[in-house]
PDB file of C-alpha atoms in Angstrom:
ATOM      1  CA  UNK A   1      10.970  -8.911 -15.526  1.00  0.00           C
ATOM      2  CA  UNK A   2       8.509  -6.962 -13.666  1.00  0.00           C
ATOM      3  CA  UNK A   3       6.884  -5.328 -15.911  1.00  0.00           C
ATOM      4  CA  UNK A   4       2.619  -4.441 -15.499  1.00  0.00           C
ATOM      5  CA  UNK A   5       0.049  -6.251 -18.012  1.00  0.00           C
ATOM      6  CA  UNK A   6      -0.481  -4.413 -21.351  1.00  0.00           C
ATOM      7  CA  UNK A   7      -4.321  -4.815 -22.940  1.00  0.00           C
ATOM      8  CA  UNK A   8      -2.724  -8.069 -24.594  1.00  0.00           C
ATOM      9  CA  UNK A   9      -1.869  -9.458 -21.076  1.00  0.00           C
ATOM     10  CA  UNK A  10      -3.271  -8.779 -18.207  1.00  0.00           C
ATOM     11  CA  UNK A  11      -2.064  -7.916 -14.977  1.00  0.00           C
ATOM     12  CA  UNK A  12      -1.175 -10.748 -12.690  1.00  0.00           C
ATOM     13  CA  UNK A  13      -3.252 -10.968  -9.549  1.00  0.00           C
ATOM     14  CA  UNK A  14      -1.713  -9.353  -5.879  1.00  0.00           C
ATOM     15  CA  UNK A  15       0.421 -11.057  -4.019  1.00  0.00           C
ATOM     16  CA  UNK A  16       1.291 -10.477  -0.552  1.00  0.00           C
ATOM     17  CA  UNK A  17       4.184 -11.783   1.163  1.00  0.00           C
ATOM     18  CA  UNK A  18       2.939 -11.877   5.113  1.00  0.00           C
ATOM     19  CA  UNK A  19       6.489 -11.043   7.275  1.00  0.00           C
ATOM     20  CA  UNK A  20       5.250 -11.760  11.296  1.00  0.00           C
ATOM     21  CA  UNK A  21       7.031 -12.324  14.544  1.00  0.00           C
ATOM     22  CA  UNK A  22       7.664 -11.273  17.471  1.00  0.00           C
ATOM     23  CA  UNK A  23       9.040  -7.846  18.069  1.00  0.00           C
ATOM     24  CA  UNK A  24      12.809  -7.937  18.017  1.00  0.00           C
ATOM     25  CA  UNK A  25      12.741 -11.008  15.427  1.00  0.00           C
ATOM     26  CA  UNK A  26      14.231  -8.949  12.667  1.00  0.00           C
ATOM     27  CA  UNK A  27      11.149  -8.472  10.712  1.00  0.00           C
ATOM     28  CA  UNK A  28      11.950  -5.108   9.148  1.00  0.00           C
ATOM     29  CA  UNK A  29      15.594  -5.495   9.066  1.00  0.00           C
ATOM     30  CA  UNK A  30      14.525  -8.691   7.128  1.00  0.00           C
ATOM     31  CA  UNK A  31      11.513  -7.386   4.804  1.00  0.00           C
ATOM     32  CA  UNK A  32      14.354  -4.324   3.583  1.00  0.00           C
ATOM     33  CA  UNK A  33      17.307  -7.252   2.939  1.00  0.00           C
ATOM     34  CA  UNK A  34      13.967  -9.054   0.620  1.00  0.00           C
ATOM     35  CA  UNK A  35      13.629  -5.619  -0.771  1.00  0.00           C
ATOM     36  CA  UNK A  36      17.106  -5.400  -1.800  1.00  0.00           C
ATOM     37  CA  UNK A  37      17.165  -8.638  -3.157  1.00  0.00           C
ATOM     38  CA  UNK A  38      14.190  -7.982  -5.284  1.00  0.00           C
ATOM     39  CA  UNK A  39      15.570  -4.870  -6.889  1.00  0.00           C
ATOM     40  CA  UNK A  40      18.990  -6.798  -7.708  1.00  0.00           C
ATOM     41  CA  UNK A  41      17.175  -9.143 -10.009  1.00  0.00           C
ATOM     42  CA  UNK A  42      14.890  -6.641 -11.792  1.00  0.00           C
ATOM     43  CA  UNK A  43      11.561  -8.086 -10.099  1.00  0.00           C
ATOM     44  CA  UNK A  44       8.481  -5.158  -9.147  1.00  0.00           C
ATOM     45  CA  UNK A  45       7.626  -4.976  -5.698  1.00  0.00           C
ATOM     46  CA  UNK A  46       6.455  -2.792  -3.235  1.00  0.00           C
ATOM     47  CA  UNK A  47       7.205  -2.897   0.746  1.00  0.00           C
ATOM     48  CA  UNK A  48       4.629  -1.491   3.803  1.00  0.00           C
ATOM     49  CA  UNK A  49       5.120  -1.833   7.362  1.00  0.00           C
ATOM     50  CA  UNK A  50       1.911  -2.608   8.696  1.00  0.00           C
ATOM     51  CA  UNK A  51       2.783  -0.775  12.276  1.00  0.00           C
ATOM     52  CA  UNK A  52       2.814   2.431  10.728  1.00  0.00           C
ATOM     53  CA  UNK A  53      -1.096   1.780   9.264  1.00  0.00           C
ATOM     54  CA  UNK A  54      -2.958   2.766  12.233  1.00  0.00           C
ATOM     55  CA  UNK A  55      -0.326   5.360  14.178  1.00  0.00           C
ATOM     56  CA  UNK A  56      -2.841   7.091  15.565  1.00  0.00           C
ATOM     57  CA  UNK A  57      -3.559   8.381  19.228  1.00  0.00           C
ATOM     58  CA  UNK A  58      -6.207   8.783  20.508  1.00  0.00           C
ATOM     59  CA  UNK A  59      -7.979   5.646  18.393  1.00  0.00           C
ATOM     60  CA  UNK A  60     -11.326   6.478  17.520  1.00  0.00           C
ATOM     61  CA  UNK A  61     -14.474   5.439  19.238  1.00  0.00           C
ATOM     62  CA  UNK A  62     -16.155   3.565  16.904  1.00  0.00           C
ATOM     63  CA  UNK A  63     -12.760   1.513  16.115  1.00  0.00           C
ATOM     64  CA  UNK A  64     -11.084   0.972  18.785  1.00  0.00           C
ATOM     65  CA  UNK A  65      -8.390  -1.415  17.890  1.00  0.00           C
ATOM     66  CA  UNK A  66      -7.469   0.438  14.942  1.00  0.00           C
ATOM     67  CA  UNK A  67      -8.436  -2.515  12.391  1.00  0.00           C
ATOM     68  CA  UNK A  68     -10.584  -0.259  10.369  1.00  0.00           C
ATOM     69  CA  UNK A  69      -8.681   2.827   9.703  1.00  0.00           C
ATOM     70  CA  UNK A  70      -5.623   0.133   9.239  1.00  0.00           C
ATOM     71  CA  UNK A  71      -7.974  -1.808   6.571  1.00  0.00           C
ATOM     72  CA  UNK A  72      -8.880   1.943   4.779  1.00  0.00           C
ATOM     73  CA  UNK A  73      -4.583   2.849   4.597  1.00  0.00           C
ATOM     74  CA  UNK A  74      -3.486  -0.362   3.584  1.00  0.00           C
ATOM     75  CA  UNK A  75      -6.028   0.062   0.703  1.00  0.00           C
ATOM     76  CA  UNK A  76      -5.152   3.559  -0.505  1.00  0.00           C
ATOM     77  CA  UNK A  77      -1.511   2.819  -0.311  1.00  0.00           C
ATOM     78  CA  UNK A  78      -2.061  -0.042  -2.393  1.00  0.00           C
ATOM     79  CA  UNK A  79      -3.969   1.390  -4.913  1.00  0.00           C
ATOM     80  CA  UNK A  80      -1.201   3.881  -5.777  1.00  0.00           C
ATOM     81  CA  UNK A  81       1.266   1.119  -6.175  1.00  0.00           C
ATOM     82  CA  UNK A  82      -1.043  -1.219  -8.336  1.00  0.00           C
ATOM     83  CA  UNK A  83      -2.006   1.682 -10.236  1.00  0.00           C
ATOM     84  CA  UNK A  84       2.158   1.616 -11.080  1.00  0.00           C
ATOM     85  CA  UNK A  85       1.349  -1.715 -12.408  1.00  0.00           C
ATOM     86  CA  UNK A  86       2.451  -3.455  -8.928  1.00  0.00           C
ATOM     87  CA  UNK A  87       1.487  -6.637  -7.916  1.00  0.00           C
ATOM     88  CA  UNK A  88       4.098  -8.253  -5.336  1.00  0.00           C
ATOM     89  CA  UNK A  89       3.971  -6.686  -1.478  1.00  0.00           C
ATOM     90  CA  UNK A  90       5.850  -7.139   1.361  1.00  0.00           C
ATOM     91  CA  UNK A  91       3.904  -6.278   4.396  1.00  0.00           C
ATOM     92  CA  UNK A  92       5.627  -6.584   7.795  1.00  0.00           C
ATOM     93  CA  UNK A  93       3.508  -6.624  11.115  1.00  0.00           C
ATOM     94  CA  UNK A  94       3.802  -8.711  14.142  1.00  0.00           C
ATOM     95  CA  UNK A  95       0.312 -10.509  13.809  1.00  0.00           C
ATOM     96  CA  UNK A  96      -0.407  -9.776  10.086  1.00  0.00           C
ATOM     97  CA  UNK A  97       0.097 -13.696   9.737  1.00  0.00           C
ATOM     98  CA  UNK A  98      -2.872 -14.429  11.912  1.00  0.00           C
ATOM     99  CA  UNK A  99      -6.060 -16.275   9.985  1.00  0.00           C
ATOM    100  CA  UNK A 100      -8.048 -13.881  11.098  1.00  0.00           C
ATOM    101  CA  UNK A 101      -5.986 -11.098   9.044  1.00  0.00           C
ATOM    102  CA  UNK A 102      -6.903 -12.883   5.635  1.00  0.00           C
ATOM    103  CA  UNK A 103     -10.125 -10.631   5.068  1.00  0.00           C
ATOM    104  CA  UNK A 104      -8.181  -7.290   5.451  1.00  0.00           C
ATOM    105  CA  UNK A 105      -5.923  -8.250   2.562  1.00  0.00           C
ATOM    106  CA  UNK A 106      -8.432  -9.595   0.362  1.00  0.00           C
ATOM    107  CA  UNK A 107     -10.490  -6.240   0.869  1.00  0.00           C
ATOM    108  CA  UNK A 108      -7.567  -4.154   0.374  1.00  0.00           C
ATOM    109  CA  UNK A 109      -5.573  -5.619  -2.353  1.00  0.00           C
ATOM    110  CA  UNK A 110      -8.628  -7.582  -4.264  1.00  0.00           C
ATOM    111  CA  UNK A 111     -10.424 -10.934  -3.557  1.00  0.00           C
ATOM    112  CA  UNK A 112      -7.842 -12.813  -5.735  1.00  0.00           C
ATOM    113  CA  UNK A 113      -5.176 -12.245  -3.646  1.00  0.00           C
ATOM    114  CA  UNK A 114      -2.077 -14.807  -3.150  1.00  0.00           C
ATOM    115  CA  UNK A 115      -0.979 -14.736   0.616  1.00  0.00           C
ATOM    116  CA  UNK A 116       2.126 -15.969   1.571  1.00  0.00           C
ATOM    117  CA  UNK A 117       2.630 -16.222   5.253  1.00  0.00           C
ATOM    118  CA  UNK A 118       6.101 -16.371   7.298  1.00  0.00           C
ATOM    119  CA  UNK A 119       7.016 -16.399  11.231  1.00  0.00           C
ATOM    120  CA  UNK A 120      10.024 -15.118  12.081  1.00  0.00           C
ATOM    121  CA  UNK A 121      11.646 -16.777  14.801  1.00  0.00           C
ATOM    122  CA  UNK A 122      13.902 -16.233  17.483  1.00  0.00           C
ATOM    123  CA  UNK A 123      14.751 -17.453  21.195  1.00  0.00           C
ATOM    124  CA  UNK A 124      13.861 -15.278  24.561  1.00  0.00           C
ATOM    125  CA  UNK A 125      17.851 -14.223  24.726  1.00  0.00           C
ATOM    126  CA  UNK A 126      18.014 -13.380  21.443  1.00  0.00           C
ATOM    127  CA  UNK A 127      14.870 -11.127  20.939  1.00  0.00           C
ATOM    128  CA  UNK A 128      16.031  -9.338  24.497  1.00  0.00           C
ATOM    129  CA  UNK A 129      19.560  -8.983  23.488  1.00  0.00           C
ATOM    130  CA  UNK A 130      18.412  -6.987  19.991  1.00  0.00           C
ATOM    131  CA  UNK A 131      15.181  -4.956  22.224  1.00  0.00           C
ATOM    132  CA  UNK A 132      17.647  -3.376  24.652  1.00  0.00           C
ATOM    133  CA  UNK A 133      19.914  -3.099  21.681  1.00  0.00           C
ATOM    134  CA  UNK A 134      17.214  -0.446  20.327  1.00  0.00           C
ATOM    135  CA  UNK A 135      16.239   2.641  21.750  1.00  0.00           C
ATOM    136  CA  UNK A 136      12.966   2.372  23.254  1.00  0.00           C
ATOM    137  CA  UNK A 137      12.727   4.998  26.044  1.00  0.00           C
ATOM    138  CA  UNK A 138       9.977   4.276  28.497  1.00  0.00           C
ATOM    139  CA  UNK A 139       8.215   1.534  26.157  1.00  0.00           C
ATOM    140  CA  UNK A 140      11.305  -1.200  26.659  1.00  0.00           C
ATOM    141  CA  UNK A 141       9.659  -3.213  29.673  1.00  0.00           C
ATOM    142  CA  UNK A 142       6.523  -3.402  27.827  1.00  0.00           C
ATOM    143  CA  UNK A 143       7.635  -4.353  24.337  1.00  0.00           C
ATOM    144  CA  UNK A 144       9.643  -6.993  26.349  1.00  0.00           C
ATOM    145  CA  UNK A 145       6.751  -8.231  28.058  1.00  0.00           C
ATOM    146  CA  UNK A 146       4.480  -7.943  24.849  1.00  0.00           C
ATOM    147  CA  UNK A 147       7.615  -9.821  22.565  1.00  0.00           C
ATOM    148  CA  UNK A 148       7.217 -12.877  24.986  1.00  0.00           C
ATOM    149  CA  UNK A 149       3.515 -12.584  25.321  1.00  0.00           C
ATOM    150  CA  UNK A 150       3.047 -12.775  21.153  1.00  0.00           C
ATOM    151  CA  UNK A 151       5.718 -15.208  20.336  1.00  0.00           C
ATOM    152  CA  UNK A 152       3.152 -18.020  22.310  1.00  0.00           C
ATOM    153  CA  UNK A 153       0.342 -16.442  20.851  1.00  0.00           C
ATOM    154  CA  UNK A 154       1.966 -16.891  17.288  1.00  0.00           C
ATOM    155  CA  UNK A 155       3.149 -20.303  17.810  1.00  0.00           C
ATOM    156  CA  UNK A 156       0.076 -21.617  18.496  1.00  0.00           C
ATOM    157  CA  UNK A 157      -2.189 -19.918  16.436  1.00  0.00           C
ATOM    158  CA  UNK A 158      -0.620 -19.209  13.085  1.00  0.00           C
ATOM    159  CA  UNK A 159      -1.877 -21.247  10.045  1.00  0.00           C
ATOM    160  CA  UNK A 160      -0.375 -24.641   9.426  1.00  0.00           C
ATOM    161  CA  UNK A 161       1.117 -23.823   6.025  1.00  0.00           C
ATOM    162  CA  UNK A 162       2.923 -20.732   7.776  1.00  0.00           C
ATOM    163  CA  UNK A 163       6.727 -21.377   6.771  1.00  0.00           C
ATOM    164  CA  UNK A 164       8.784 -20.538   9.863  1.00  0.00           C
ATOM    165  CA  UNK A 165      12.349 -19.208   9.322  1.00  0.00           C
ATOM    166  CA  UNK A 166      14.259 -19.504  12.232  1.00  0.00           C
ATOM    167  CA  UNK A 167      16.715 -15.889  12.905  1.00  0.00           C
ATOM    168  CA  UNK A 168      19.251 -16.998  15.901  1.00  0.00           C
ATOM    169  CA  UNK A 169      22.749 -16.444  14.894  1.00  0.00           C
ATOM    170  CA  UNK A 170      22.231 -16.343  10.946  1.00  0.00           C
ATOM    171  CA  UNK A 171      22.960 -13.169   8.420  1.00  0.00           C
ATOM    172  CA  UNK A 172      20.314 -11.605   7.198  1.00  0.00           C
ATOM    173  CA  UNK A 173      20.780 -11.801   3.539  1.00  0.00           C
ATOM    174  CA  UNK A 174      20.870 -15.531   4.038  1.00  0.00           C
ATOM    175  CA  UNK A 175      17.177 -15.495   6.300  1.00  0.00           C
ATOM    176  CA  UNK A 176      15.640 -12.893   3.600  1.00  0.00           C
ATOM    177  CA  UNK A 177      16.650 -15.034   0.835  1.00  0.00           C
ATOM    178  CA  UNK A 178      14.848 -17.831   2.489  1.00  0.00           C
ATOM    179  CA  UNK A 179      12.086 -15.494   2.985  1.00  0.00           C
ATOM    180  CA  UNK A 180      11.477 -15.247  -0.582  1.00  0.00           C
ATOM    181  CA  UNK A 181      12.005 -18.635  -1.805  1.00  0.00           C
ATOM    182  CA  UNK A 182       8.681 -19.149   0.269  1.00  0.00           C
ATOM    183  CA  UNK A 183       6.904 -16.913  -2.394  1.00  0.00           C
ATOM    184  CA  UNK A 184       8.201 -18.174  -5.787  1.00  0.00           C
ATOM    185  CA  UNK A 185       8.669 -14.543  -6.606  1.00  0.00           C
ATOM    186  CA  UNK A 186      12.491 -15.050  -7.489  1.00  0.00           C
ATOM    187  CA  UNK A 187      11.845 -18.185  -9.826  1.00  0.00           C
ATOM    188  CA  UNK A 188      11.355 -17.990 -13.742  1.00  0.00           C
ATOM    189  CA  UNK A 189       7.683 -18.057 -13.324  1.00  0.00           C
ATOM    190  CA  UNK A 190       7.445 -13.910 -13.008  1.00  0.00           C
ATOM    191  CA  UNK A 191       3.864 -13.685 -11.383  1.00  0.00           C
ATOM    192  CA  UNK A 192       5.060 -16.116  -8.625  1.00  0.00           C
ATOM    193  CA  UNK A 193       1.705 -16.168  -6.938  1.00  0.00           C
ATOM    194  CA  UNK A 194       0.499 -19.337  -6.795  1.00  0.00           C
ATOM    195  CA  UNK A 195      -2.922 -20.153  -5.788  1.00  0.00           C
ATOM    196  CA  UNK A 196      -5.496 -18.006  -4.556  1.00  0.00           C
ATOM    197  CA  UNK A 197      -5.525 -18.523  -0.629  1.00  0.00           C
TER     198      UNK A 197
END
């Protein structure tokens, strides 16, 4: 079902399935549940989370926000997986569902790319009830303070044909199948990219 393009057929262009939210929305838990799902029905796919493209202290001077040497991983990873004849990722990352974002994922996985975009969401007592469920150490008050901060900064600003999935009290196979019915991945149509964004 997921098979790459042969010289007869040719690859199908990226697509990129854009996981955001707040922190403490579920985002990873989610993007591995749309993982598993994949695998169970035989469809190619390939999973990053974007927080762990620019780990890197202290950032360097000439990119500052980390945005470059995030750009220049996201790329190389990629290029190993589409070289495996890859062509469906899920990418977590709290603000990867920004417009703004677009341009890093059309430089790293190719100008034809499909993007998909979804916000996680969740309420105030929920996203606090599953942060001091974590261990955070001394970072808990900020990621609190950030969580709140970035859930108004999402709702206002993501794209109007984001799909929001709401989180509160629902399992998570049930959200990440949601998740991926946004995509078209999991219908008979096995490129499920739709049109170029």
């Amino acid at each position: 079902m997921g098979k790459a393009g042969t010289a007869d057929t040719p690859a199908a262009p990226p697509s990129v399935l854009l996981i955001g939210g707040r922190a403490g929305v579920g985002k990873t838990t989610v993007a591995w549940e749309a993982a598993a799902q994949l695998r169970a029905a035989d469809i190619s796919h390939a999973i990053i989370e974007g927080d762990f493209m620019g780990q890197v202290y202290p950032p360097p001077q000439h990119d500052p926000h980390l945005s470059a040497i995030t750009e220049r991983n996201l790329k190389a990873i990629w290029t190993n997986y589409a070289q495996l004849g890859c062509h469906r990722l899920i990418y977590t990352n709290t603000l990867s569902i920004l417009p703004e974002t677009a341009p890093t994922f059309h430089r790293a996985l190719g100008p034809d790319v499909h993007i998909t975009r979804v916000l996680l969401t969740a309420t105030d007592t929920t996203t606090h009830q599953r942060l001091t469920g974590r261990e955070l150490g001394s970072e808990l008050d900020k990621e609190l303070q950030n969580s709140a901060r970035k859930a108004r900064l999402l709702e206002v600003r993501v794209p109007a044909d984001t799909v929001r999935v709401r989180t509160d009290g629902r399992r998570v196979v049930d959200i990440a199948r949601e998740v991926l019915t946004a995509t078209g991945w999991t219908r008979n149509d096995q490129a499920g990219t739709g049109a170029p964004d």
